[in-house]
Amino acid sequence: MRWDVLATDSEKLALAQALVPISAKRGWGATTLGSAAESAFGDAEAWRRCFPRGAIDAIWFISEASDESMAAAFESRPASRVADVISERLQQNSELKPFVFRVMVFDVLHPFQAIARMQRTAQVMRHCLAPGAKVPGTTLLNWTYTFIVFVWLCDRTRGDALTMRLNQWLMRCIGG
């Protein structure tokens, strides 16, 4: 993710950056949030000010930041294909696989938030496209992209080659 292109609350951003590597190893809980807040601000309770609902708020914020980072890549030159937007998203997050895995585990217990976040991401993907680009419906894109993320999390090929080929094929299949 390109943290440097984000125009957002600097305190939340600092905590999110500290939280990503810690939660990737420990999961989501008050101890994890406290460790990240201690690292970012020297105050283990500071996370309550930034993310009052804990992991739910933190994950939502980091997902929004990832959407913003992805969209920034297409601001001056929109994509002609959804597959290109997905490839960009996965490449930007290539170092975050352990973190994304922990988010997906969290999502099993919070499916409504997960669906809402992924639906928002699919809408942002659609906005990254050039006028006239072929695009599947938002819900179909959401579910297909989610499947691609599951494959990506397990992909150990160089450059995530398996995932990238699957992305191209699936997007052709669903009209993207």
Short mmCIF file of N, CA, C and O in Angstrom, two decimals, residues 5 14 25 28 44 48 59 89 98 124 140 144-145 155 164:
data_model
loop_
_atom_site.label_atom_id
_atom_site.label_comp_id
_atom_site.label_asym_id
_atom_site.label_seq_id
_atom_site.Cartn_x
_atom_site.Cartn_y
_atom_site.Cartn_z
N VAL A 5 0.46 8.49 -0.23
CA VAL A 5 -0.51 9.21 -1.07
C VAL A 5 -1.83 9.46 -0.34
O VAL A 5 -2.75 10.04 -0.91
N ALA A 14 -0.86 6.96 11.49
CA ALA A 14 0.31 6.50 12.25
C ALA A 14 -0.02 5.22 13.01
O ALA A 14 0.78 4.27 13.03
N LYS A 25 0.91 -10.61 13.07
CA LYS A 25 1.49 -11.67 13.89
C LYS A 25 0.58 -12.12 15.02
O LYS A 25 0.58 -13.28 15.40
N TRP A 28 -6.26 -9.77 16.28
CA TRP A 28 -6.97 -8.55 16.63
C TRP A 28 -7.50 -8.63 18.04
O TRP A 28 -8.34 -9.45 18.34
N ALA A 44 -0.31 3.26 25.38
CA ALA A 44 -1.02 2.03 25.02
C ALA A 44 -2.54 2.21 24.93
O ALA A 44 -3.22 1.38 24.33
N ARG A 48 -7.88 3.87 21.64
CA ARG A 48 -9.31 4.11 21.94
C ARG A 48 -9.80 5.44 21.35
O ARG A 48 -10.95 5.56 20.96
N ILE A 59 -9.81 -1.94 11.11
CA ILE A 59 -9.84 -2.66 9.83
C ILE A 59 -10.57 -1.82 8.78
O ILE A 59 -10.15 -1.73 7.63
N ARG A 89 -3.99 -3.46 -7.12
CA ARG A 89 -4.35 -3.62 -5.70
C ARG A 89 -3.50 -4.72 -5.05
O ARG A 89 -2.93 -4.53 -3.98
N PRO A 98 0.30 -11.39 5.22
CA PRO A 98 -0.03 -11.88 6.57
C PRO A 98 -1.10 -11.02 7.25
O PRO A 98 -1.97 -11.53 7.95
N VAL A 124 -15.08 1.27 -5.61
CA VAL A 124 -13.88 2.08 -5.88
C VAL A 124 -13.17 1.54 -7.12
O VAL A 124 -12.70 2.31 -7.96
N LEU A 140 -21.14 -8.83 -8.26
CA LEU A 140 -20.38 -9.89 -8.94
C LEU A 140 -18.88 -9.61 -8.84
O LEU A 140 -18.09 -10.52 -8.57
N THR A 144 -16.18 -12.06 -6.89
CA THR A 144 -15.08 -12.59 -7.70
C THR A 144 -13.74 -12.10 -7.16
O THR A 144 -12.79 -12.87 -7.03
N TYR A 145 -13.67 -10.82 -6.83
CA TYR A 145 -12.44 -10.27 -6.25
C TYR A 145 -12.12 -10.95 -4.92
O TYR A 145 -10.96 -11.28 -4.64
N ASP A 155 -1.05 -18.12 -2.70
CA ASP A 155 -0.16 -18.17 -3.87
C ASP A 155 1.29 -17.97 -3.44
O ASP A 155 1.65 -16.97 -2.84
N MET A 164 -2.36 -13.81 -10.72
CA MET A 164 -2.48 -12.84 -11.82
C MET A 164 -3.14 -13.48 -13.05
O MET A 164 -3.97 -12.86 -13.71
#
